[in-house]
Amino acid sequence: MPTNFTVVPVEQQEDAGESETAGRHESAASGQTGYRSEDSLWGDGNPRENSPFIHNEMDKDNLYDGKNMALFEEEMDSNPMVSSLLNKLANYTNLTQGVKEHEEYEDRKRKEMKETRMGTFIGVYLPCLQNILGVILFLRLTWIVGSAGVLESFCIVLMCCLCTMLTAISMSAIATNGVVPAGGSYYMISRSLGPEFGGAVGLCFYLGTTFAGAMYILGTIEILLTYISPYAAIFPIEQEDPQAMLNNMRVYGTCIIALMAVVVFVGVKYVNKLALVFLACVILSIMAIYAGVIKSAFDPPDFPICLLGNRVLAKRSLDICAKYISNNTINEALWNKFCITTNYSTTCDPYFIANNLTEIQGIPGVASGVLLDNLWSGYSKKGSIVERNQTSSSAGEGQKAYSQNYILTDIMTYFTMLVGIYFPSVTGIMAGSNRSGDLKDAQKSIPFGTILAIATTSFIYLSCVVLFGACIEGALLRDKFGEAVSGQLVIGTLAWPSPWVIVIGSFFSTCGAGLQSLTGAPRLLQAIARDGIVPFLQVFGHGKANGEPTWALLLTAGICEIGILIASLDSVAPILSMFFLMCYMFVNLACALQTLLRTPNWRPRFKYYHWTLSFVGMSLCLALMFICSWYYALVAMLIAGCIYKYIEYRGAEKEWGDGIRGLSLNAARYALLRVEHGATHTKNWRPQILVLVNLDSEQNVKHPRLLSLTTQLKAGKGLTIVGSVLQGTFLDKHVEAQKGEENVKALMTAEKTKGFCQLVVSPSVRDGMSHLIQAAGLGGMKHNTVLMAWPNSWKQPNNPYSWKPFVDTVRDATTAQQALLVAKNIDSFPTNQERFAEGNVDVWWIVHDGGMLMLLPFLLRQHKVWRKCRMRIFTVAQMDDNSIQMKKDLQMFLYHLRLDAEVEVVEMFENDISAFTYEKTLMMEQRSQMLKQMQLSKNEREREIQSITDESRGSIRRKIYSIPRPVAQDSYPLLSNDKPLTEAQIIHDRNTASHSAVIAKSSNAAPERVQMTWTKEKLIAEKHKVKDLNVTGYRDIFNMKPNQSNVRRMHTAVKLNEVVLNRSQHAQLVLLNMPGPPKNKQGDENYMEFLEVLTEGLNRVLLVRGGGREVITIYS
């Protein structure tokens, strides 16, 4: 088998090569700026993420002149050749919509300056290191170790670091499953969990980042006013007035926010340049801590602390830690602090009198063995006095006057509270993923750099916990603000060569972290706003010409000001912990879902992940949320839930192929497989409706009120399928079918009809309806009820057989054992916005249909349109029935069904058939026979039908006006048993005479012209034959007698219509049993006439035909 080969062009090698090269250059140039074309807007108007692979119109001008691919030349416009797309495939970057302008600007700037992209160390490792190591390490870690002890502090740090490590593993899997553009964690979550979760968690992450900025600024002010320049405080800081420090925080914090916002607005490039300086400060500070630990092993620093008994004294103005300077000289400064002298006596603190002062070293060194004393926790209440033996005592009533001499705890300490304060120190793991667009190889750099940074910082935190416990005295560890060492930073006392290294380093690192938060948070908000998933945030998507988020920066500064007004670092830290934990929880959820669903597109390059790790990480995040603060956790989840529901209700619908959609599909598949294919139990039966609608020439729904009625019936919360049939072939009608489906979906949205749309293209409407009834639905989720409108045009002469699809649909629904609802006068039914203030919903229960007639009014009255209508049930009693007992039984039946309705039994005795009924039946059959036998042209047939109809109406009208109608009796005089034939003969003779002229005219009419190859004699003979047949057919029609079965049916329809009109003419809705179609298809047209007579004169009618099973039960 050869290993080397040469490709030889068939023809025009040079010209083809030049044109192809030019095409590649054009495509590459266009691919940089035009990555979103008009094709990315689909039919619903929502932008989708496009792809350069198919349906890309950027290269339509690039013609393929070669003939060796002629087989595919018709597909070149939509599916270009692979050779022309190789360059775009290699350099493809699918950027999110939210950062288009900014990323294009940055791309052009990068290309102009020819900057080299960053690697793992500079691009991921160091930014993560800078964001993770920060204010908590310098200001609170020693206090956490002193309060919780080394063991519990180690557990706190380990638990938080484990949470971020598991999240980093999940994040690495998501980040390496394709390109992650700017937007970082928001992009990953939204594209993995959908726009609802993405928007909710993205906004929570934005709030967390914003409050983190407030926390860093508060830390900056605390370092400035406590350790650098205490005299810079506007409000004097006194131990008796803790509000003074908070007010200083508020004033200075507002000024610093304004200053930082101006810096960010002027230019992010200055912030990025200063980032390296801030990072250097952090690294130098940590190195100084380790150097101080090593030095303390052989030369501990001299930081003595003064103890009165076990209590630690505040060393503000205390130079000598002793009651007596010499044998005879007292320490007046000390005695003045603990004794109050009046004119008559001197009162001293009893504890001061009973205990002596001792001085110990605050930093005994790593070799001193103090670690054993600091292993256990020393929690305390607010206002307690810090003591050496890891206990705290409350100042008694008599000692409160002297409490300013001791070191007091400012807040109550306990394990869960310390977790909430510490957790922000391990956040910042997303810094690398946020810079994915600037990395050489993001799919290699993000996992390695992030995990390495977390491992490094975890080692630093865990080692610092142990080293602080081994080097620093426990009483000094619990001294939050270093009052025992003259107000110095506790961690600074351990550092080498000077405490100022830590003070200055922590000050600049917190400043830098605050600037980074004010830089990143507005861009995150801008990405969310430009995605368009939260409508009221769209204004924040605008900015300067280069894409800088001006409006988002203003909102971020405003929210950050809220954190500044809280003014307490310990109170702000748990708030942002909630938001970060929620974000990390959903990152783990996204990875677990994608792994469990096994979607084909889930192919991360990072292989060291597993769904169990993601699940453990998610559970740990959720547990930490409630450990930190259960009420903050509930508030954060409530905020996220409200945002989720808002996006679901008002946000733009986007399909990002997310995991929640995949989860829904899997859950639906699982549920469908669990649903039994057999009959549903009566208690679980609910109307699963197939709505059959007709479309006009513009593919709009002819009767929109059908969907309104469907919505009003959906109190049962069942399945709804809106189906329609388009006549033709799919190849010819697919465009019309797509348009019709879009129109139906738009109407469903307007009518708030929850369900699915299914449009079928079929050669005939009748076959399409049959296919929908048979095949609509899936598995056990199939419809059991068919809803359709009454065909008002079934009598129109231009289409005399328009009723056939309707009758065939009735037969199909009956055969499929599905219930059938036929709404007559559907256009007069109420819309969903109308309200009936009063009225009746009348049910005429004539035959038992399984309880459909009882259930439907109950469902309708659940909707606000019909809620105030009363339900009345009428049933018909025959001659042999006991109407009184029937009413009692019906009332008891309704009581057991838990239905409130008025009951009435209507007596309808058998009477003789009226002349009106006989004549109406005769005219019906004459019309039917005439359409079958007349061989006339279209225009002549229409005139004949119209003449017969006019004659019938005139006869009926004359009969109505000539004979008075009793109210409680039949509408026409009843004939005795021997008179109907005589009266019928009179009607027959009159009709025969009235149509004799028509017969003569039709007998002379020429038949339709037929093209035949006959002889002249045969043609003449055929004409005479057709003429004789026409005359014979007409004579049969006008000499016929009506079928006695049809007469009886017409009699029932007339009598029932009279009774219903008498009782329910003014009802808001009438529900009536729908008779079944005749078994003999020859009487289909008569069936339509019977239904027309039955419902004549009623405004809104719903004909109901049961599906052959019980749908309502008296049992629980």
XYZ file of C-alpha atoms in Angstrom, residues 203 205-221 249-262 264 510-522 525 551-569 571-573 575-576 579:
72
model
C -26.942 37.812 38.029
C -22.519 35.867 40.346
C -22.611 39.509 39.294
C -24.005 40.517 42.688
C -21.374 38.382 44.399
C -18.583 40.038 42.417
C -20.009 43.474 43.182
C -20.260 42.807 46.920
C -16.744 41.374 46.779
C -15.631 44.791 45.549
C -17.357 46.334 48.568
C -15.618 43.852 50.875
C -12.195 44.637 49.406
C -12.807 48.383 49.790
C -13.892 47.917 53.398
C -10.719 45.917 53.986
C -8.674 48.715 52.442
C -10.260 51.301 54.763
C -16.008 53.241 56.777
C -19.055 54.714 55.059
C -17.461 58.090 54.326
C -14.108 56.771 53.134
C -15.752 53.885 51.267
C -17.976 56.201 49.251
C -14.999 58.339 48.282
C -12.899 55.321 47.276
C -15.743 53.844 45.179
C -16.096 57.105 43.296
C -12.344 57.248 42.721
C -12.125 53.643 41.540
C -15.134 54.069 39.231
C -13.408 57.038 37.593
C -12.156 52.127 35.547
C -7.020 44.868 48.610
C -7.012 48.016 46.456
C -6.150 45.935 43.413
C -8.810 43.347 44.176
C -11.416 46.097 44.503
C -10.397 47.541 41.125
C -10.558 44.099 39.534
C -14.087 43.594 40.892
C -15.232 46.972 39.577
C -13.706 46.041 36.223
C -15.093 42.521 35.877
C -18.597 42.937 37.306
C -19.791 45.529 34.725
C -23.634 42.494 33.520
C -24.107 52.169 32.331
C -23.217 48.825 33.849
C -20.321 50.486 35.697
C -22.706 53.037 37.231
C -25.080 50.306 38.414
C -22.172 48.310 39.817
C -20.904 51.307 41.747
C -24.407 51.878 43.133
C -24.782 48.281 44.333
C -21.256 48.372 45.745
C -22.278 51.454 47.726
C -24.939 49.334 49.455
C -22.191 47.053 50.750
C -20.201 50.073 51.862
C -23.179 51.397 53.829
C -23.300 48.089 55.716
C -19.769 49.131 56.735
C -18.784 45.814 58.331
C -16.479 43.394 56.587
C -21.361 41.295 57.654
C -20.627 41.686 53.957
C -18.531 38.503 53.635
C -23.551 37.863 51.615
C -21.103 37.393 48.800
C -23.801 34.274 45.675
